[in-house]
Coordinates of N, CA and C in Angstrom, one line a residue:
M110 N 92.3 34.9 -84.6 CA 93.1 33.7 -84.3 C 94.6 34.0 -84.7
T111 N 94.8 34.7 -85.8 CA 96.2 35.0 -86.2 C 96.9 35.9 -85.2
K112 N 96.2 36.7 -84.4 CA 96.8 37.6 -83.5 C 97.5 36.9 -82.4
D113 N 97.1 35.7 -82.1 CA 97.7 34.9 -81.0 C 98.8 34.0 -81.5
T114 N 99.1 34.0 -82.8 CA 100.1 33.2 -83.4 C 101.5 33.8 -83.2
I115 N 102.4 33.0 -82.7 CA 103.8 33.5 -82.6 C 104.5 33.1 -83.8
W116 N 104.7 34.1 -84.7 CA 105.2 33.7 -86.0 C 106.7 33.3 -86.0
A117 N 107.4 33.7 -84.9 CA 108.8 33.2 -84.8 C 108.9 31.7 -84.7
F118 N 107.9 31.1 -84.0 CA 107.8 29.7 -83.9 C 107.5 29.0 -85.2
V119 N 106.5 29.7 -86.0 CA 106.1 29.1 -87.3 C 107.3 29.1 -88.2
T120 N 108.0 30.2 -88.3 CA 109.2 30.3 -89.2 C 110.3 29.3 -88.8
D121 N 110.4 29.1 -87.5 CA 111.4 28.2 -87.0 C 111.0 26.7 -87.0
A122 N 109.7 26.4 -87.4 CA 109.2 25.1 -87.4 C 110.0 24.1 -88.2
P123 N 110.4 24.4 -89.5 CA 111.2 23.4 -90.3 C 112.5 23.0 -89.6
A124 N 113.2 24.0 -89.0 CA 114.4 23.6 -88.3 C 114.2 22.8 -87.1
Q125 N 113.1 23.0 -86.3 CA 112.7 22.2 -85.2 C 112.4 20.8 -85.6
M126 N 111.6 20.7 -86.7 CA 111.2 19.3 -87.2 C 112.5 18.5 -87.6
K127 N 113.4 19.2 -88.3 CA 114.6 18.5 -88.7 C 115.4 18.1 -87.4
D128 N 115.5 18.9 -86.4 CA 116.2 18.6 -85.2 C 115.6 17.4 -84.5
I129 N 114.2 17.5 -84.3 CA 113.6 16.4 -83.6 C 113.6 15.1 -84.4
G130 N 113.5 15.2 -85.8 CA 113.6 14.0 -86.6 C 115.0 13.4 -86.5
S131 N 116.0 14.1 -86.4 CA 117.3 13.5 -86.2 C 117.5 12.9 -84.9
R132 N 116.8 13.4 -83.9 CA 116.9 12.8 -82.5 C 116.1 11.5 -82.4
M133 N 115.1 11.3 -83.3 CA 114.2 10.2 -83.3 C 114.9 8.9 -83.9
M134 N 116.0 9.1 -84.6 CA 116.6 8.0 -85.2 C 118.0 7.7 -84.6
P135 N 118.3 6.4 -84.4 CA 117.5 5.3 -84.8 C 116.5 5.0 -83.7
P136 N 115.5 4.2 -84.0 CA 114.5 3.8 -82.9 C 115.1 3.0 -81.8
A137 N 114.6 3.1 -80.6 CA 115.1 2.3 -79.5 C 114.5 0.9 -79.6
W138 N 115.1 0.0 -80.4 CA 114.5 -1.3 -80.6 C 114.4 -2.1 -79.4
S139 N 115.3 -2.0 -78.4 CA 115.3 -2.8 -77.2 C 114.1 -2.4 -76.3
F140 N 113.5 -1.2 -76.6 CA 112.4 -0.7 -75.8 C 111.1 -1.5 -76.1
V141 N 111.1 -2.2 -77.2 CA 109.9 -2.9 -77.6 C 109.5 -4.0 -76.6
N142 N 110.5 -4.5 -75.8 CA 110.1 -5.5 -74.8 C 109.3 -5.0 -73.7
E143 N 109.3 -3.6 -73.5 CA 108.5 -3.0 -72.4 C 107.1 -2.6 -72.9
L144 N 106.8 -2.9 -74.2 CA 105.6 -2.4 -74.8 C 104.5 -3.5 -74.9
W145 N 104.9 -4.8 -74.7 CA 103.9 -5.9 -75.0 C 102.7 -5.8 -74.1
W146 N 103.0 -5.6 -72.8 CA 101.9 -5.5 -71.9 C 101.0 -4.3 -72.1
P147 N 101.5 -3.1 -72.2 CA 100.7 -1.9 -72.6 C 99.9 -2.1 -73.9
L148 N 100.5 -2.8 -74.8 CA 99.8 -3.1 -76.1 C 98.7 -4.0 -75.9
W149 N 98.9 -5.0 -75.0 CA 97.8 -6.0 -74.7 C 96.7 -5.2 -74.0
E150 N 97.0 -4.3 -73.1 CA 96.0 -3.5 -72.4 C 95.2 -2.7 -73.4
T151 N 95.9 -2.1 -74.4 CA 95.2 -1.3 -75.4 C 94.2 -2.1 -76.2
I152 N 94.6 -3.4 -76.6 CA 93.7 -4.3 -77.4 C 92.5 -4.6 -76.5
N153 N 92.8 -4.9 -75.2 CA 91.7 -5.2 -74.3 C 90.7 -4.1 -74.1
I154 N 91.3 -2.9 -74.0 CA 90.4 -1.7 -73.9 C 89.5 -1.6 -75.1
A155 N 90.0 -1.7 -76.3 CA 89.2 -1.6 -77.5 C 88.2 -2.7 -77.6
T156 N 88.6 -3.9 -77.2 CA 87.7 -5.1 -77.4 C 86.6 -5.0 -76.4
L157 N 86.9 -4.9 -75.1 CA 85.9 -4.8 -74.0 C 85.0 -3.6 -74.2
G158 N 85.6 -2.5 -74.6 CA 84.8 -1.3 -74.8 C 83.8 -1.4 -75.9
T159 N 84.2 -2.1 -77.0 CA 83.3 -2.3 -78.1 C 82.2 -3.3 -77.7
L160 N 82.5 -4.3 -76.9 CA 81.5 -5.3 -76.5 C 80.5 -4.6 -75.6
I161 N 80.9 -3.8 -74.6 CA 80.0 -3.2 -73.7 C 79.2 -2.2 -74.5
G162 N 79.8 -1.4 -75.4 CA 79.1 -0.5 -76.2 C 78.0 -1.1 -77.0
L163 N 78.4 -2.3 -77.6 CA 77.4 -3.1 -78.4 C 76.2 -3.5 -77.6
I164 N 76.5 -4.0 -76.4 CA 75.4 -4.5 -75.5 C 74.4 -3.4 -75.2
L165 N 75.0 -2.2 -74.9 CA 74.2 -1.0 -74.6 C 73.5 -0.4 -75.8
A166 N 74.2 -0.4 -76.9 CA 73.6 0.3 -78.1 C 72.5 -0.5 -78.8
V167 N 72.5 -1.8 -78.7 CA 71.4 -2.6 -79.4 C 70.0 -2.2 -78.9
P168 N 69.7 -2.2 -77.6 CA 68.4 -1.8 -77.2 C 68.1 -0.3 -77.5
V169 N 69.1 0.5 -77.4 CA 68.9 1.9 -77.7 C 68.5 2.1 -79.1
A170 N 69.1 1.3 -80.0 CA 68.8 1.4 -81.5 C 67.3 0.9 -81.7
F171 N 66.9 -0.1 -81.1 CA 65.5 -0.6 -81.2 C 64.5 0.5 -80.7
L172 N 64.9 1.2 -79.6 CA 64.0 2.2 -79.1 C 64.0 3.4 -80.0
A173 N 65.1 3.6 -80.8 CA 65.2 4.8 -81.6 C 64.5 4.6 -83.0
A174 N 64.5 3.4 -83.5 CA 63.9 3.1 -84.8 C 62.4 3.3 -84.8
R175 N 61.9 3.9 -85.8 CA 60.4 4.2 -85.8 C 59.6 3.0 -85.8
N176 N 60.0 1.9 -86.5 CA 59.2 0.7 -86.6 C 59.3 -0.3 -85.5
T177 N 60.2 0.0 -84.5 CA 60.3 -0.9 -83.3 C 60.1 -0.2 -82.0
T178 N 60.2 1.2 -82.0 CA 60.1 1.9 -80.7 C 58.6 1.8 -80.1
P179 N 58.5 1.7 -78.8 CA 57.2 1.6 -78.2 C 56.4 2.9 -78.3
S180 N 57.2 4.0 -78.5 CA 56.6 5.4 -78.5 C 57.4 6.3 -79.3
T181 N 56.9 6.8 -80.4 CA 57.6 7.8 -81.2 C 57.6 9.2 -80.6
R182 N 56.7 9.4 -79.7 CA 56.6 10.7 -79.1 C 57.5 10.9 -77.9
F183 N 57.7 9.8 -77.1 CA 58.4 10.0 -75.8 C 59.7 9.2 -75.8
V184 N 59.6 7.9 -76.1 CA 60.8 7.0 -76.0 C 61.8 7.3 -77.1
R185 N 61.3 7.4 -78.3 CA 62.3 7.6 -79.4 C 63.1 8.9 -79.3
P186 N 62.6 10.0 -78.9 CA 63.4 11.2 -78.7 C 64.5 11.0 -77.6
I187 N 64.2 10.3 -76.5 CA 65.1 10.0 -75.5 C 66.3 9.1 -76.0
A188 N 65.9 8.1 -76.8 CA 66.9 7.2 -77.4 C 67.8 8.0 -78.4
L189 N 67.2 8.8 -79.2 CA 68.0 9.6 -80.1 C 68.9 10.6 -79.4
L190 N 68.5 11.1 -78.2 CA 69.3 12.0 -77.4 C 70.5 11.3 -76.9
L191 N 70.3 10.0 -76.5 CA 71.4 9.2 -76.0 C 72.4 9.0 -77.1
I192 N 72.0 8.7 -78.3 CA 72.8 8.4 -79.4 C 73.6 9.7 -79.8
V193 N 72.9 10.8 -79.9 CA 73.6 12.1 -80.2 C 74.6 12.5 -79.1
G194 N 74.2 12.3 -77.9 CA 75.1 12.7 -76.8 C 76.4 11.9 -76.8
S195 N 76.2 10.6 -77.1 CA 77.4 9.7 -77.2 C 78.3 10.1 -78.3
R196 N 77.7 10.4 -79.5 CA 78.5 10.7 -80.6 C 79.1 12.1 -80.5
S197 N 78.6 13.0 -79.7 CA 79.0 14.4 -79.7 C 80.3 14.5 -78.8
I198 N 80.5 13.6 -77.9 CA 81.7 13.7 -77.0 C 82.7 12.7 -77.4
N199 N 83.9 13.3 -77.7 CA 85.1 12.5 -78.1 C 85.5 11.5 -77.0
S200 N 86.1 10.4 -77.4 CA 86.5 9.4 -76.4 C 87.6 9.9 -75.5
L201 N 88.4 10.9 -75.9 CA 89.3 11.5 -75.0 C 88.6 12.3 -73.9
I202 N 87.5 13.0 -74.3 CA 86.8 13.7 -73.3 C 86.1 12.8 -72.3
W203 N 85.5 11.7 -72.8 CA 85.0 10.6 -71.9 C 86.1 10.1 -71.0
A204 N 87.3 9.9 -71.5 CA 88.3 9.4 -70.7 C 88.7 10.4 -69.6
L205 N 88.8 11.6 -69.9 CA 89.1 12.7 -68.9 C 88.1 12.6 -67.8
L206 N 86.8 12.6 -68.2 CA 85.8 12.6 -67.1 C 85.8 11.3 -66.3
L207 N 86.1 10.2 -66.9 CA 86.1 8.9 -66.2 C 87.3 8.7 -65.4
V208 N 88.4 9.3 -65.8 CA 89.6 9.2 -65.0 C 89.4 10.0 -63.7
A209 N 88.7 11.1 -63.8 CA 88.4 11.9 -62.6 C 87.4 11.2 -61.7
I210 N 86.6 10.4 -62.3 CA 85.6 9.6 -61.4 C 86.1 8.3 -60.9
L211 N 86.7 7.5 -61.8 CA 87.1 6.2 -61.5 C 88.6 6.1 -61.1
G212 N 89.4 7.1 -61.4 CA 90.8 7.1 -61.2 C 91.5 6.6 -62.5
P213 N 92.8 6.8 -62.6 CA 93.5 6.4 -63.8 C 93.6 4.9 -63.9
G214 N 93.7 4.4 -65.2 CA 93.8 3.0 -65.4 C 92.9 2.5 -66.5
V215 N 93.0 1.2 -66.7 CA 92.3 0.6 -67.9 C 90.8 0.7 -67.8
L216 N 90.2 0.6 -66.6 CA 88.8 0.6 -66.4 C 88.2 1.9 -67.0
A217 N 88.8 3.0 -66.8 CA 88.4 4.3 -67.3 C 88.4 4.3 -68.8
G218 N 89.5 3.7 -69.4 CA 89.6 3.5 -70.8 C 88.5 2.7 -71.5
V219 N 88.2 1.6 -70.8 CA 87.2 0.7 -71.3 C 85.8 1.4 -71.4
F220 N 85.4 2.0 -70.3 CA 84.1 2.7 -70.3 C 84.1 3.9 -71.2
A221 N 85.3 4.6 -71.4 CA 85.3 5.7 -72.4 C 85.0 5.2 -73.8
I222 N 85.6 4.1 -74.1 CA 85.4 3.5 -75.5 C 84.0 3.1 -75.6
A223 N 83.4 2.5 -74.5 CA 82.1 2.0 -74.6 C 81.1 3.1 -74.8
L224 N 81.2 4.2 -74.0 CA 80.3 5.3 -74.1 C 80.4 6.0 -75.5
R225 N 81.5 6.0 -76.0 CA 81.7 6.6 -77.4 C 81.1 5.7 -78.4
S226 N 81.2 4.4 -78.2 CA 80.7 3.4 -79.2 C 79.2 3.4 -79.3
I227 N 78.5 3.7 -78.2 CA 77.0 3.6 -78.2 C 76.4 4.4 -79.3
G228 N 76.9 5.6 -79.5 CA 76.3 6.5 -80.5 C 76.6 6.0 -81.9
F229 N 77.8 5.6 -82.2 CA 78.2 5.1 -83.5 C 77.3 3.9 -83.9
I230 N 77.4 2.9 -83.0 CA 76.6 1.6 -83.3 C 75.1 1.9 -83.3
G231 N 74.6 2.6 -82.3 CA 73.2 2.9 -82.2 C 72.7 3.6 -83.5
K232 N 73.4 4.6 -84.0 CA 72.9 5.3 -85.1 C 72.8 4.5 -86.4
L233 N 73.9 3.7 -86.7 CA 73.9 2.9 -87.9 C 72.9 1.8 -87.8
L234 N 72.8 1.2 -86.5 CA 71.9 0.1 -86.4 C 70.4 0.5 -86.5
Y235 N 70.0 1.6 -85.9 CA 68.6 2.0 -85.9 C 68.2 2.4 -87.3
E236 N 69.2 2.9 -88.1 CA 68.9 3.2 -89.5 C 68.7 1.9 -90.3
A237 N 69.4 0.9 -90.0 CA 69.3 -0.4 -90.6 C 68.0 -1.0 -90.2
I238 N 67.5 -0.9 -89.0 CA 66.3 -1.4 -88.5 C 65.1 -0.8 -89.3
E239 N 65.2 0.5 -89.5 CA 64.1 1.2 -90.2 C 64.0 0.8 -91.7
E240 N 65.1 0.3 -92.2 CA 65.2 -0.1 -93.6 C 64.8 -1.6 -93.9
I241 N 64.5 -2.3 -92.9 CA 64.2 -3.7 -93.1 C 62.9 -3.9 -94.0
D242 N 62.8 -5.1 -94.5 CA 61.6 -5.4 -95.4 C 60.4 -5.7 -94.5
A243 N 59.5 -4.7 -94.5 CA 58.3 -4.9 -93.6 C 57.4 -6.0 -94.0
A244 N 57.5 -6.5 -95.3 CA 56.7 -7.6 -95.8 C 57.0 -8.9 -95.0
Q245 N 58.3 -9.1 -94.7 CA 58.7 -10.3 -94.0 C 58.1 -10.3 -92.6
V246 N 58.2 -9.1 -92.0 CA 57.6 -9.0 -90.6 C 56.1 -9.2 -90.6
E247 N 55.4 -8.6 -91.6 CA 54.0 -8.8 -91.6 C 53.6 -10.2 -91.9
A248 N 54.4 -10.9 -92.7 CA 54.1 -12.3 -93.0 C 54.2 -13.2 -91.7
I249 N 55.2 -12.9 -90.9 CA 55.3 -13.6 -89.6 C 54.2 -13.3 -88.7
E250 N 53.9 -12.0 -88.6 CA 52.8 -11.6 -87.7 C 51.4 -12.2 -88.2
A251 N 51.3 -12.4 -89.5 CA 50.0 -13.0 -90.0 C 49.9 -14.5 -89.5
T252 N 51.0 -15.1 -89.1 CA 50.9 -16.5 -88.6 C 50.4 -16.6 -87.2
G253 N 50.3 -15.4 -86.5 CA 49.9 -15.4 -85.1 C 51.1 -15.4 -84.2
A254 N 52.2 -15.0 -84.7 CA 53.4 -15.0 -83.9 C 53.3 -13.9 -82.8
S255 N 54.0 -14.1 -81.7 CA 54.0 -13.1 -80.6 C 55.0 -12.0 -81.0
P256 N 55.0 -10.9 -80.3 CA 56.0 -9.9 -80.6 C 57.5 -10.4 -80.5
A257 N 57.7 -11.2 -79.5 CA 59.1 -11.8 -79.3 C 59.4 -12.7 -80.5
Q258 N 58.5 -13.5 -81.0 CA 58.8 -14.3 -82.1 C 58.9 -13.5 -83.4
T259 N 58.1 -12.5 -83.5 CA 58.3 -11.6 -84.7 C 59.7 -11.0 -84.7
M260 N 60.1 -10.5 -83.6 CA 61.4 -9.9 -83.5 C 62.5 -10.9 -83.8
T261 N 62.4 -12.1 -83.3 CA 63.4 -13.2 -83.4 C 63.5 -13.6 -84.9
W262 N 62.3 -13.8 -85.5 CA 62.3 -14.4 -86.9 C 62.1 -13.4 -88.0
G263 N 61.6 -12.2 -87.7 CA 61.3 -11.3 -88.7 C 62.3 -10.1 -88.8
V264 N 62.8 -9.6 -87.6 CA 63.7 -8.5 -87.6 C 65.2 -8.9 -87.5
L265 N 65.5 -9.7 -86.5 CA 66.9 -10.0 -86.2 C 67.6 -10.6 -87.4
P266 N 67.0 -11.6 -88.2 CA 67.8 -12.1 -89.3 C 68.1 -11.1 -90.4
Q267 N 67.3 -10.0 -90.5 CA 67.5 -9.0 -91.5 C 68.7 -8.1 -91.1
I268 N 68.8 -7.8 -89.8 CA 69.8 -6.9 -89.4 C 71.1 -7.5 -88.9
S269 N 71.1 -8.8 -88.7 CA 72.3 -9.5 -88.1 C 73.6 -9.2 -88.9
P270 N 73.6 -9.4 -90.3 CA 74.8 -9.1 -91.0 C 75.3 -7.6 -90.8
T271 N 74.3 -6.7 -90.8 CA 74.7 -5.3 -90.7 C 75.3 -5.1 -89.3
L272 N 74.7 -5.7 -88.3 CA 75.2 -5.5 -86.9 C 76.6 -6.0 -86.8
A273 N 76.8 -7.2 -87.3 CA 78.2 -7.8 -87.3 C 79.2 -6.9 -88.0
G274 N 78.8 -6.4 -89.1 CA 79.7 -5.5 -89.9 C 80.0 -4.2 -89.1
I275 N 79.0 -3.6 -88.5 CA 79.1 -2.4 -87.7 C 80.0 -2.6 -86.5
S276 N 79.9 -3.8 -85.8 CA 80.6 -4.1 -84.6 C 82.1 -4.2 -85.0
V277 N 82.4 -4.9 -86.1 CA 83.8 -5.1 -86.4 C 84.5 -3.8 -86.9
F278 N 83.7 -3.0 -87.6 CA 84.2 -1.7 -88.0 C 84.5 -0.8 -86.8
R279 N 83.6 -0.8 -85.8 CA 83.7 0.0 -84.6 C 85.0 -0.5 -83.8
W280 N 85.2 -1.8 -83.8 CA 86.3 -2.3 -83.1 C 87.6 -1.8 -83.7
D281 N 87.7 -1.7 -85.0 CA 88.8 -1.2 -85.7 C 89.1 0.2 -85.3
I282 N 88.0 1.0 -85.3 CA 88.1 2.4 -84.9 C 88.6 2.5 -83.4
N283 N 88.1 1.7 -82.6 CA 88.4 1.7 -81.2 C 89.9 1.3 -80.9
I284 N 90.4 0.5 -81.7 CA 91.8 0.2 -81.6 C 92.7 1.4 -81.7
R285 N 92.3 2.2 -82.7 CA 93.1 3.5 -82.9 C 92.9 4.5 -81.8
E286 N 91.6 4.6 -81.4 CA 91.3 5.6 -80.3 C 92.0 5.1 -79.0
S287 N 92.0 3.8 -78.7 CA 92.6 3.3 -77.5 C 94.1 3.6 -77.3
T288 N 94.8 3.7 -78.5 CA 96.2 4.0 -78.4 C 96.6 5.3 -77.8
V289 N 95.6 6.3 -77.7 CA 96.0 7.6 -77.2 C 95.3 7.9 -75.9
L290 N 94.4 7.0 -75.4 CA 93.7 7.3 -74.2 C 94.7 7.4 -73.0
G291 N 95.8 6.7 -73.1 CA 96.8 6.8 -72.0 C 97.4 8.2 -71.8
L292 N 97.2 9.0 -72.8 CA 97.7 10.4 -72.7 C 97.0 11.2 -71.6
V293 N 95.8 10.7 -71.3 CA 95.0 11.3 -70.2 C 94.8 10.4 -69.0
G294 N 95.6 9.3 -69.0 CA 95.7 8.4 -67.8 C 94.7 7.3 -67.9
A295 N 94.2 7.0 -69.1 CA 93.2 5.9 -69.2 C 93.8 4.5 -69.6
G296 N 95.1 4.3 -69.3 CA 95.7 3.0 -69.6 C 96.1 2.8 -71.0
G297 N 96.8 1.7 -71.2 CA 97.2 1.3 -72.5 C 98.6 1.9 -72.9
I298 N 98.9 1.7 -74.2 CA 100.2 2.1 -74.7 C 100.4 3.6 -74.7
G299 N 99.3 4.3 -74.6 CA 99.4 5.8 -74.5 C 100.1 6.3 -73.3
V300 N 100.1 5.5 -72.2 CA 100.8 5.9 -71.0 C 102.3 5.9 -71.3
K301 N 102.8 4.9 -72.0 CA 104.2 4.9 -72.4 C 104.5 6.0 -73.3
L302 N 103.6 6.3 -74.2 CA 103.9 7.4 -75.2 C 104.0 8.8 -74.4
E303 N 103.1 9.0 -73.5 CA 103.1 10.2 -72.7 C 104.4 10.4 -71.9
A304 N 104.9 9.2 -71.3 CA 106.1 9.3 -70.6 C 107.3 9.6 -71.4
A305 N 107.3 9.0 -72.6 CA 108.4 9.2 -73.6 C 108.4 10.6 -74.0
L306 N 107.3 11.2 -74.3 CA 107.2 12.6 -74.8 C 107.6 13.5 -73.7
N307 N 107.2 13.3 -72.4 CA 107.5 14.1 -71.3 C 109.0 14.2 -71.0
T308 N 109.7 13.1 -71.2 CA 111.1 13.0 -71.0 C 112.0 13.2 -72.2
L309 N 111.3 13.6 -73.3 CA 112.0 13.9 -74.6 C 112.8 12.7 -75.0
A310 N 112.3 11.5 -74.8 CA 113.0 10.3 -75.2 C 112.6 9.9 -76.6
W311 N 113.1 10.7 -77.6 CA 112.6 10.6 -79.0 C 112.8 9.2 -79.6
P312 N 113.9 8.5 -79.4 CA 114.0 7.2 -79.9 C 112.9 6.2 -79.4
K313 N 112.5 6.4 -78.2 CA 111.4 5.6 -77.7 C 110.1 6.0 -78.3
V314 N 109.9 7.3 -78.6 CA 108.7 7.8 -79.2 C 108.6 7.1 -80.6
T315 N 109.8 7.1 -81.3 CA 109.8 6.4 -82.6 C 109.3 5.0 -82.6
M316 N 109.9 4.3 -81.6 CA 109.5 2.8 -81.4 C 108.0 2.7 -81.1
L317 N 107.5 3.6 -80.3 CA 106.1 3.6 -79.9 C 105.2 3.8 -81.2
L318 N 105.6 4.8 -82.0 CA 104.9 5.1 -83.2 C 104.9 3.9 -84.2
I319 N 106.0 3.2 -84.2 CA 106.1 2.0 -85.1 C 105.2 0.9 -84.6
V320 N 105.1 0.7 -83.3 CA 104.3 -0.3 -82.7 C 102.8 0.0 -82.9
I321 N 102.4 1.3 -82.7 CA 101.1 1.7 -82.9 C 100.7 1.6 -84.4
L322 N 101.5 2.0 -85.3 CA 101.3 1.8 -86.7 C 101.0 0.4 -87.1
A323 N 101.9 -0.5 -86.6 CA 101.8 -1.9 -86.9 C 100.5 -2.5 -86.3
T324 N 100.1 -2.1 -85.1 CA 98.8 -2.6 -84.5 C 97.6 -2.1 -85.3
V325 N 97.6 -0.9 -85.7 CA 96.5 -0.4 -86.5 C 96.4 -1.1 -87.9
A326 N 97.6 -1.4 -88.5 CA 97.6 -2.1 -89.8 C 97.0 -3.5 -89.6
V327 N 97.4 -4.2 -88.5 CA 96.9 -5.5 -88.3 C 95.4 -5.5 -88.0
S328 N 94.9 -4.5 -87.3 CA 93.5 -4.4 -87.0 C 92.7 -4.2 -88.3
E329 N 93.2 -3.4 -89.2 CA 92.6 -3.1 -90.4 C 92.5 -4.4 -91.3
W330 N 93.6 -5.1 -91.3 CA 93.6 -6.4 -92.0 C 92.6 -7.4 -91.5
V331 N 92.5 -7.5 -90.2 CA 91.6 -8.4 -89.5 C 90.2 -7.9 -89.9
T332 N 89.9 -6.6 -89.8 CA 88.6 -6.1 -90.1 C 88.2 -6.4 -91.5
A333 N 89.1 -6.2 -92.4 CA 88.8 -6.4 -93.8 C 88.5 -7.9 -94.1
K334 N 89.2 -8.8 -93.5 CA 89.0 -10.2 -93.7 C 87.6 -10.6 -93.1
V335 N 87.3 -10.1 -91.9 CA 86.0 -10.5 -91.3 C 84.8 -9.9 -92.1
R336 N 85.0 -8.7 -92.6 CA 83.9 -8.1 -93.4 C 83.7 -8.8 -94.8
E337 N 84.8 -9.3 -95.3 CA 84.7 -10.1 -96.5 C 83.9 -11.4 -96.3
R338 N 84.1 -12.0 -95.2 CA 83.3 -13.2 -94.9 C 81.8 -12.9 -94.6
L339 N 81.6 -11.7 -94.0 CA 80.2 -11.3 -93.6 C 79.5 -10.9 -94.9
I340 N 80.2 -10.3 -95.8 CA 79.5 -9.8 -97.0 C 79.5 -10.9 -98.1

């Protein structure tokens, strides 16, 4: 690895950082008026992607959990493979693939976030399903309840708080990931960031970084407040 390193660049890095840092100041404050719509797109990408991922991940989680899967030999391995596959591929890779298939834009970003979210939500949820109190489920089954009624009254109430917490936490992560999807053409504020970097518009880059930082900070605050209420 070190044989491919150009040490002249490494030794010159402090001077380059100082030079770029000086060009980034002051931020282009007037540029913020052009960022509201891309920022709204970014929030929508994260929110819709999380929602779609949640809808797809819940049944996969039930198929992956040992105590709810219809088959531990055939169905469960397939569900686990879907979860592992989703978690193994970064959202930027999903975005690259989907931009090639769907074309550039917000739609590719939404599905990239959704496909990445399936593995995260599915893994945490199926583990929560396997840890539920079996005695409660058995008590409901003893009353002659149908499988659907057992699921509704025995399983879902036990995992609902966990599912809500996982969803909010994943949304917070997706806000951060959505800010950079535009670098590969998947919409959002990342498109503006790529354009500013390509044109060496460093004051605009600074303004973009400030907006992204503020957005992530607000999303963390919202997530913390929601989790406090859930817990």
